[in-house]
CSV table of C-alpha atoms in Angstrom, one decimal:
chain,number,residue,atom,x,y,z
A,1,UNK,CA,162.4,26.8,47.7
A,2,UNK,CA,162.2,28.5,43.8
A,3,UNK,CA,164.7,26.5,42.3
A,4,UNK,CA,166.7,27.0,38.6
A,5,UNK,CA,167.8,24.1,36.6
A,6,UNK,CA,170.4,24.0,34.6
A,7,UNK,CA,172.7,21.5,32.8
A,8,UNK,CA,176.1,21.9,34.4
A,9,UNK,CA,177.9,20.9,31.5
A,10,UNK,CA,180.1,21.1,30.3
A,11,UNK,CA,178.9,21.4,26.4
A,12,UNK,CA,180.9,21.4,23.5
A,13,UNK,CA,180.1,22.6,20.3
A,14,UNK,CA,182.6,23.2,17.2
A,15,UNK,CA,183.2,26.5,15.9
A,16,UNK,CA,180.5,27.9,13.5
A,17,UNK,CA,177.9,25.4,15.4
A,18,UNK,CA,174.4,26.3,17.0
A,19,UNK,CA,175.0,25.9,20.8
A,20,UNK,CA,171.4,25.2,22.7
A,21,UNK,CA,171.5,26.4,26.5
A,22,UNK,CA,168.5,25.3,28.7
A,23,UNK,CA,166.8,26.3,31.8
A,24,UNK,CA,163.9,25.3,33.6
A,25,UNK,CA,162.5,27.2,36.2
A,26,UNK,CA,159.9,26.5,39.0
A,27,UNK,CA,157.8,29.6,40.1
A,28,UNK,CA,155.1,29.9,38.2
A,29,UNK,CA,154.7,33.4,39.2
A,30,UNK,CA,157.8,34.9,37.6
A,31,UNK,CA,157.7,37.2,34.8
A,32,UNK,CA,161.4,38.0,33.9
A,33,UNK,CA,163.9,35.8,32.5
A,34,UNK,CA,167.8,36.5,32.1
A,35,UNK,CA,170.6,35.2,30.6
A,36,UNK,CA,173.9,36.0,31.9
A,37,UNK,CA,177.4,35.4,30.1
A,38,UNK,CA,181.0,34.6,32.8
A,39,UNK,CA,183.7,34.2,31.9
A,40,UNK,CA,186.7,32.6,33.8
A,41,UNK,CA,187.7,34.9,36.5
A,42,UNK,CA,184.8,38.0,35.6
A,43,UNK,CA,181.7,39.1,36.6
A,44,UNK,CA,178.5,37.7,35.0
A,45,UNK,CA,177.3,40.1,31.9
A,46,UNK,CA,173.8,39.9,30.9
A,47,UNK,CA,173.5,39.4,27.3
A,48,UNK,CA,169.6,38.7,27.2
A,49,UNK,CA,166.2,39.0,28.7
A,50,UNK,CA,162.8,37.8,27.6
A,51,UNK,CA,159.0,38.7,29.0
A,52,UNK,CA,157.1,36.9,26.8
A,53,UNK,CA,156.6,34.1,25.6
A,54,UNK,CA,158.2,33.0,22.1
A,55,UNK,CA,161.5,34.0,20.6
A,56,UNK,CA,163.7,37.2,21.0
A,57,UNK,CA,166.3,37.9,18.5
A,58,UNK,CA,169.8,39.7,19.3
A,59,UNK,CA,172.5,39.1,16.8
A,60,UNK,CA,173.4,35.5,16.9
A,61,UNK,CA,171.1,34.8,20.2
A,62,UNK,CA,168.2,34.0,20.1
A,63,UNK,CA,165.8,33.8,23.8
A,64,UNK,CA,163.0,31.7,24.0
A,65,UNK,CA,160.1,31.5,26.4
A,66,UNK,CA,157.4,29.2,27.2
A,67,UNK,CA,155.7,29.6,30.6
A,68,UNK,CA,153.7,26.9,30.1
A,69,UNK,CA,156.6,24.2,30.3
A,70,UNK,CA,158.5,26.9,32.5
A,71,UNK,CA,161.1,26.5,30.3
A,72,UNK,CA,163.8,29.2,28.5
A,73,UNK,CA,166.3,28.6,26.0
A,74,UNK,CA,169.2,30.3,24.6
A,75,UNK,CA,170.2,29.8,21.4
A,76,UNK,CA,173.8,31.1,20.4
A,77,UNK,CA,174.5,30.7,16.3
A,78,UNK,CA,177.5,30.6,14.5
A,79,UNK,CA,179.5,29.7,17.6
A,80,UNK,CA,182.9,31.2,18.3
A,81,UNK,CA,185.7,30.4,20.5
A,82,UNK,CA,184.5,33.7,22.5
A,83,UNK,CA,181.7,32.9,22.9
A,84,UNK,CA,183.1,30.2,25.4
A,85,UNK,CA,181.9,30.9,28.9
A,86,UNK,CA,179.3,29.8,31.8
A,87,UNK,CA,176.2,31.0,31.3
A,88,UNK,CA,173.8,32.2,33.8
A,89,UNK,CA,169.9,31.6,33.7
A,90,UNK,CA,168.2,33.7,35.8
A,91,UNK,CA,164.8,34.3,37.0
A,92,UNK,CA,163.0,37.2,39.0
A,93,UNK,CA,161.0,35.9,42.3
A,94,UNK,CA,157.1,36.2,42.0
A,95,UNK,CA,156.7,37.7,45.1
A,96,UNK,CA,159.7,40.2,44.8
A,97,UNK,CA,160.2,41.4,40.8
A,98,UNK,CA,163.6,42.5,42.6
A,99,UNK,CA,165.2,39.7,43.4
A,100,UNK,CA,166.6,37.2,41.0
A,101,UNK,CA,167.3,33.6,41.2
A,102,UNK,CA,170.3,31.9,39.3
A,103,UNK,CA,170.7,28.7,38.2
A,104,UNK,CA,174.0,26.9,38.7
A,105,UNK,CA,175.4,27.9,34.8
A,106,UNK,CA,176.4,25.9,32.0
A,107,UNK,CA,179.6,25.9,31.0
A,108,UNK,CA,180.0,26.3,26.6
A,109,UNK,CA,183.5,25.6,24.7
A,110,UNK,CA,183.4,26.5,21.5
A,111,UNK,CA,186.1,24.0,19.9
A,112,UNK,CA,187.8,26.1,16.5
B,1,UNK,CA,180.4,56.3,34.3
B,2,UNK,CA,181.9,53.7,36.1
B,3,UNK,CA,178.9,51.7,36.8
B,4,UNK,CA,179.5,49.5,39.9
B,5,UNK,CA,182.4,49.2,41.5
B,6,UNK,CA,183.7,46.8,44.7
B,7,UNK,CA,186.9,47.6,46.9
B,8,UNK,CA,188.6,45.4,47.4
B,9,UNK,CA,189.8,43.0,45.0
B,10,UNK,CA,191.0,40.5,47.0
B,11,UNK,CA,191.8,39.7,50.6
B,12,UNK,CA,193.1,37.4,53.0
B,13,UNK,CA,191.6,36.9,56.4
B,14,UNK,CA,192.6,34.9,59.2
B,15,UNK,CA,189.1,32.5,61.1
B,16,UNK,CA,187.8,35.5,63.2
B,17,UNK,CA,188.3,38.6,62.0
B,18,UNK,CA,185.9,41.1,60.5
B,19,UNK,CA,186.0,43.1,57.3
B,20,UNK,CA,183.8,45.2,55.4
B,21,UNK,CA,183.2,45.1,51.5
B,22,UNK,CA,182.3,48.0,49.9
B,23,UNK,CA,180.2,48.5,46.7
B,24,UNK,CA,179.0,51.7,44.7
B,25,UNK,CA,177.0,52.5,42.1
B,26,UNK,CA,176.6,55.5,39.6
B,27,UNK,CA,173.9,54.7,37.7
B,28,UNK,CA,171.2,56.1,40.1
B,29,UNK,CA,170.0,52.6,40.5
B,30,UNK,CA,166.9,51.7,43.5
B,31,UNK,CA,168.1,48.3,43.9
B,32,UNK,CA,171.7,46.8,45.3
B,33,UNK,CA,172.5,43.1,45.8
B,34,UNK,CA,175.3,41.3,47.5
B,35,UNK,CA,176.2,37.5,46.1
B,36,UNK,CA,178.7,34.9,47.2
B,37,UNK,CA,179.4,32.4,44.3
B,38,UNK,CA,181.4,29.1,44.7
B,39,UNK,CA,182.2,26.3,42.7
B,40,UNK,CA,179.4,24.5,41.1
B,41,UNK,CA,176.7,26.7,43.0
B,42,UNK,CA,175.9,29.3,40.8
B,43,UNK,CA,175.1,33.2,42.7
B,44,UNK,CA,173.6,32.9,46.0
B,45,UNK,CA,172.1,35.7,47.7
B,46,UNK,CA,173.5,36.7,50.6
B,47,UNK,CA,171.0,40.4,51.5
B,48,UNK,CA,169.8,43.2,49.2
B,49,UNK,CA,168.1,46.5,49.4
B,50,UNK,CA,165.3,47.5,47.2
B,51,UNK,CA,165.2,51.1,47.9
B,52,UNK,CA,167.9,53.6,50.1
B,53,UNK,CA,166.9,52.3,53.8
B,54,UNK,CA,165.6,49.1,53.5
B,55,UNK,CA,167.2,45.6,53.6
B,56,UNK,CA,165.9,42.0,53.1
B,57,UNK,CA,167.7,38.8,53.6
B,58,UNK,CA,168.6,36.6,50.8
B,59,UNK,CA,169.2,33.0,50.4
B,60,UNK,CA,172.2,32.4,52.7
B,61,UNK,CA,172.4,35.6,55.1
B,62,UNK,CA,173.5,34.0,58.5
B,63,UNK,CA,177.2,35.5,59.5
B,64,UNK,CA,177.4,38.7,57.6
B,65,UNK,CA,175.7,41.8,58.1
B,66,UNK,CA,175.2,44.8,55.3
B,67,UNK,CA,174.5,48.5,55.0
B,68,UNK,CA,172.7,50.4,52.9
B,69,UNK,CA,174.7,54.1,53.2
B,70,UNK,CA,172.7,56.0,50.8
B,71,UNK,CA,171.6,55.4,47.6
B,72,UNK,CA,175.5,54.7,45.6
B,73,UNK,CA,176.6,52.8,48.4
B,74,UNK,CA,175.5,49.3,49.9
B,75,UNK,CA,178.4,47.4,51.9
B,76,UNK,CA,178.5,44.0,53.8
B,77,UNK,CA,180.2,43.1,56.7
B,78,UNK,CA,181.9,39.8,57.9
B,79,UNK,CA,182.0,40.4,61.7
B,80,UNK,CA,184.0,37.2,62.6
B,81,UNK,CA,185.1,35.2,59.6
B,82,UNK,CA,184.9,31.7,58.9
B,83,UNK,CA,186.4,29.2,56.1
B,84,UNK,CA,183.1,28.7,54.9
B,85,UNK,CA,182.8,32.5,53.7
B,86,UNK,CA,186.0,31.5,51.3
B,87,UNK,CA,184.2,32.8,48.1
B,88,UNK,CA,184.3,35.4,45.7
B,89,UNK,CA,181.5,37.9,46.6
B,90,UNK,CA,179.8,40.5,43.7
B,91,UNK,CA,177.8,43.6,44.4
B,92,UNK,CA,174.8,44.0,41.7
B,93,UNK,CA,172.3,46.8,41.4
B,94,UNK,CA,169.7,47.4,39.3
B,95,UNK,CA,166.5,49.9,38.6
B,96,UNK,CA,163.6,48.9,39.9
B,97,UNK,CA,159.8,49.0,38.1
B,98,UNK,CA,160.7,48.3,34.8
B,99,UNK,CA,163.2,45.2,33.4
B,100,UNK,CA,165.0,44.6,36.6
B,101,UNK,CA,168.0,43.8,35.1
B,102,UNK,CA,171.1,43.3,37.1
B,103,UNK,CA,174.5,44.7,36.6
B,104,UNK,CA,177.6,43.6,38.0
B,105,UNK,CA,180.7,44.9,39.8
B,106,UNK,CA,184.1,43.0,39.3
B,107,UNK,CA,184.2,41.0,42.8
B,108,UNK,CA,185.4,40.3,45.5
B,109,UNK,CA,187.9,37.2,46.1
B,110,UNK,CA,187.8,36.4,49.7
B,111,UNK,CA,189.9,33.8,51.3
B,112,UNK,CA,189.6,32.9,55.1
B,113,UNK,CA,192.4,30.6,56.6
């Protein structure tokens, strides 16, 4: 069974903080990663994907890869209270780029 | 451009009855999902349909049945419902070959008593 790993929370960080999400994954094969944002009550929205390994910059997230470790990272800077939310690490299956696994969230609340 | 949308919103079943959930796209998208999520276990999937005529099981398929209509539509079907299908269900798509990155209707909240 591909399995995604997550820390369940939930993590608190004050407002203005860097908030560090991570996510281990266990098919080796895969070769997109995904981070999702959900709020209480919505739909997941993705907010990031990465390919590669290293960092990818958008605003104040920040993706990191390292397929070696099978690890991704989410970085979210200068916390806000909106940013507040589970958030979703996903993975594509190596044997079907279509289908994606989730990992069980984290759960972030940014404290003002 | 709505992008996906799910009918309906929420709904109340009684153990053994049958429903169908229905999910559209209009982004001209290959690929359609259908996930159940609950409390602490993240999205599971249930079935979902690479391409207009084709479906594949997911992760936890046993007790519900899907459709893939045409290429908008993609539905899933409850034929005789149990409490254990209490959840709240969201239809995905996305475009296949390139980034496969999903995007998600509003959902479904499903209670079976």
């Amino acid at each position: 069974q591909k399995e995604v790993e997550q820390n369940s929370g939930p993590l608190s960080v004050p407002e203005g903080a860097i908030a560090s999400l991570n996510c281990t994954y266990s098919d080796r094969g895969s070769q997109s990663f995904f981070w999702y944002r959900q709020y209480s009550g919505k739909s997941p929205e993705l907010i990031m994907f990465i390919y590669s390994n290293g960092d990818k910059e958008d605003g104040r997230f920040t993706a990191q890869l390292n397929k070696a470790s099978q690890y991704v990272s989410l970085l979210i800077r200068d916390s806000q209270p909106s940013d507040s939310a589970t958030y979703l690490c996903a993975v594509n299956s190596e044997t079907s780029y279509d289908k994606v696994i989730f990992g069980p969230g984290t759960s972030l609340s940014v404290i003002p | 451009n709505a992008g996906v949308t799910q009918t309906p919103k929420f709904q109340v079943l009684k153990t053994g009855q049958s429903m169908t959930l229905q999910c559209a796209q209009d982004m001209n998208h290959n690929s359609m999902y259908w996930y159940r999520q609950d409390p602490g276990m993240g999205l599971r999937l249930i079935y979902y349909s690479a391409s207009e005529g084709t479906t594949d099981k997911g992760e936890v398929p046993n007790g519900y049945n899907v459709s893939r209509l045409n290429k908008r539509e993609f539905s899933l079907r409850l034929e005789s419902a149990a409490p254990s299908q209490t959840s709240v269900y969201f239809c995905a798509s996305s475009q296949s070959g390139t980034t496969y990155e999903q995007y998600f209707g509003p959902g479904t909240r499903l209670t079976v008593t």
